[in-house]
Short mmCIF file of C-alpha atoms and ligand atoms in Angstrom, two decimals:
data_model
loop_
_atom_site.label_atom_id
_atom_site.label_comp_id
_atom_site.label_asym_id
_atom_site.label_seq_id
_atom_site.Cartn_x
_atom_site.Cartn_y
_atom_site.Cartn_z
CA MET E 1 -0.02 0.06 0.05
CA PRO E 2 1.43 3.39 -0.79
CA PRO E 3 2.51 5.11 2.42
CA ARG E 4 0.34 8.14 1.97
CA LEU E 5 -2.79 5.90 1.55
CA ALA E 6 -1.69 3.92 4.63
CA GLU E 7 -1.34 7.10 6.62
CA SER E 8 -4.77 8.51 5.52
CA PHE E 9 -6.31 5.09 6.30
CA ASP E 10 -4.58 4.96 9.84
CA ASN E 11 -5.91 8.48 10.52
CA VAL E 12 -9.53 7.57 9.63
CA ILE E 13 -9.46 4.36 11.71
CA ARG E 14 -7.93 6.03 14.66
CA ARG E 15 -10.74 8.54 14.58
CA LYS E 16 -13.29 5.85 14.20
CA GLY E 17 -11.94 4.09 17.23
CA TYR E 18 -10.41 0.96 15.75
CA SER E 19 -7.49 -0.54 17.84
CA ASN E 20 -5.76 -1.81 14.72
CA ARG E 21 -5.77 -2.08 11.01
CA SER E 22 -6.95 -5.68 10.88
CA GLU E 23 -10.10 -4.79 12.88
CA ALA E 24 -10.84 -2.02 10.38
CA VAL E 25 -10.11 -4.15 7.35
CA ARG E 26 -12.32 -6.88 8.71
CA ASP E 27 -15.29 -4.49 8.84
CA ILE E 28 -14.51 -3.08 5.41
CA VAL E 29 -14.36 -6.69 3.85
CA ARG E 30 -17.72 -7.45 5.48
CA ARG E 31 -19.36 -4.25 4.13
CA PHE E 32 -17.88 -5.28 0.78
CA LEU E 33 -19.39 -8.78 1.00
CA VAL E 34 -22.82 -7.33 2.10
CA GLU E 35 -22.81 -4.98 -0.98
CA GLU E 36 -22.12 -7.99 -3.14
CA GLU E 37 -25.06 -9.99 -1.54
CA TRP E 38 -27.30 -6.96 -2.52
CA ALA E 39 -25.92 -6.96 -6.02
CA GLU E 40 -27.03 -10.55 -6.49
CA GLN E 41 -30.68 -9.98 -7.12
CA SER E 42 -31.80 -13.43 -5.69
CA ALA E 43 -29.70 -13.41 -2.46
CA GLU E 44 -31.49 -13.20 0.80
CA VAL E 45 -30.96 -10.05 2.52
CA VAL E 46 -32.28 -7.91 5.34
CA GLY E 47 -33.08 -4.34 5.10
CA THR E 48 -34.56 -1.57 7.34
CA VAL E 49 -36.45 1.26 5.86
CA THR E 50 -36.96 4.43 7.85
CA LEU E 51 -39.67 6.88 6.85
CA VAL E 52 -40.61 10.24 8.12
CA TYR E 53 -44.19 11.60 7.08
CA ASP E 54 -47.00 13.87 7.91
CA HIS E 55 -49.89 11.59 8.84
CA HIS E 56 -52.29 14.39 7.76
CA VAL E 57 -51.34 14.01 4.15
CA HIS E 58 -54.44 12.43 2.60
CA ASP E 59 -54.43 8.65 2.30
CA LEU E 60 -50.64 8.28 3.08
CA ALA E 61 -50.75 6.35 6.15
CA GLU E 62 -53.25 3.99 4.66
CA ALA E 63 -51.09 3.80 1.47
CA LEU E 64 -48.01 2.81 3.43
CA THR E 65 -49.97 0.34 5.41
CA ASP E 66 -51.37 -1.34 2.28
CA LEU E 67 -47.98 -1.56 0.73
CA GLN E 68 -46.72 -3.40 3.70
CA HIS E 69 -49.82 -5.82 3.72
CA ARG E 70 -49.17 -6.59 0.16
CA SER E 71 -45.49 -7.59 1.07
CA HIS E 72 -46.38 -9.39 4.21
CA ASN E 73 -44.06 -12.13 3.26
CA GLN E 74 -41.03 -9.75 3.48
CA VAL E 75 -42.27 -7.33 6.22
CA ILE E 76 -41.01 -8.65 9.53
CA CYS E 77 -42.10 -5.77 11.62
CA SER E 78 -42.78 -2.06 11.63
CA GLN E 79 -42.66 0.37 14.31
CA HIS E 80 -44.49 3.67 14.44
CA VAL E 81 -43.40 6.75 16.52
CA HIS E 82 -45.45 9.87 16.75
CA LEU E 83 -42.68 12.52 16.65
CA ASP E 84 -45.07 15.43 17.12
CA GLU E 85 -48.63 16.43 16.33
CA HIS E 86 -47.91 16.00 12.50
CA ASN E 87 -44.90 13.88 11.88
CA CYS E 88 -44.47 10.15 12.08
CA LEU E 89 -41.44 8.03 12.03
CA GLU E 90 -41.71 4.55 10.98
CA THR E 91 -39.18 1.87 10.57
CA VAL E 92 -39.87 -1.32 8.57
CA VAL E 93 -37.69 -4.38 8.83
CA LEU E 94 -37.77 -6.40 5.60
CA ARG E 95 -36.25 -9.82 4.82
CA GLY E 96 -36.35 -11.56 1.51
CA GLU E 97 -34.66 -11.59 -2.07
CA ALA E 98 -32.61 -8.42 -2.60
CA SER E 99 -34.62 -7.36 -5.58
CA ALA E 100 -37.94 -7.79 -3.80
CA VAL E 101 -36.70 -5.92 -0.57
CA ARG E 102 -35.38 -3.07 -2.66
CA LYS E 103 -38.50 -2.81 -4.70
CA ILE E 104 -40.69 -2.49 -1.54
CA ALA E 105 -38.26 0.12 -0.03
CA ASP E 106 -38.43 2.15 -3.14
CA GLN E 107 -42.19 2.10 -3.14
CA LEU E 108 -42.44 3.19 0.53
CA ILE E 109 -39.94 5.81 0.14
CA ALA E 110 -41.62 7.18 -3.19
CA ALA E 111 -45.07 7.30 -1.69
CA ARG E 112 -46.28 10.81 -2.08
CA GLY E 113 -45.92 12.90 1.27
CA VAL E 114 -43.05 10.88 2.58
CA LYS E 115 -40.59 13.65 3.69
CA HIS E 116 -37.63 11.45 4.04
CA GLY E 117 -36.87 7.77 3.61
CA GLN E 118 -33.85 5.74 3.56
CA LEU E 119 -32.99 2.00 3.24
CA VAL E 120 -30.19 0.48 5.30
CA CYS E 121 -29.05 -2.57 3.26
CA THR E 122 -27.81 -5.32 5.78
CA THR E 123 -27.44 -9.02 5.97
CA THR E 124 -28.91 -12.09 7.59
CA GLY E 125 -25.36 -12.49 9.03
CA ARG E 126 -25.12 -16.05 7.94
CA GLU E 127 -22.36 -15.69 5.31
CA LEU E 128 -20.13 -13.42 7.42
NI1 NI M 1 -47.95 8.92 14.08
#
């Protein structure tokens, strides 16, 4: 590894609290493997979707619930938090084929009235 690259790497891992390079490399390799799982459309993956929306937006809460019911095979659970009088936060845990999980997440995030949505792509952990 070029010395400057190693130095930059060491600075970052120190800041992030890794005790040594191999600990950091291990995490990076795992992240890489999880990304590859997601690239394989039929691989079984786990994902969490976080949504923030205004429940006063007409039909939105119902549309989000409908979407989850239609994907009941992939939806493991959901959690709803009333952030204030208007805003809700919902997290949905999904498990299934990467292509299916991504599609459900995209539909939830794209629903009209969702202010912010994000999919975290993670793993069943079995291959790590
Ligand atoms: Ni709410």
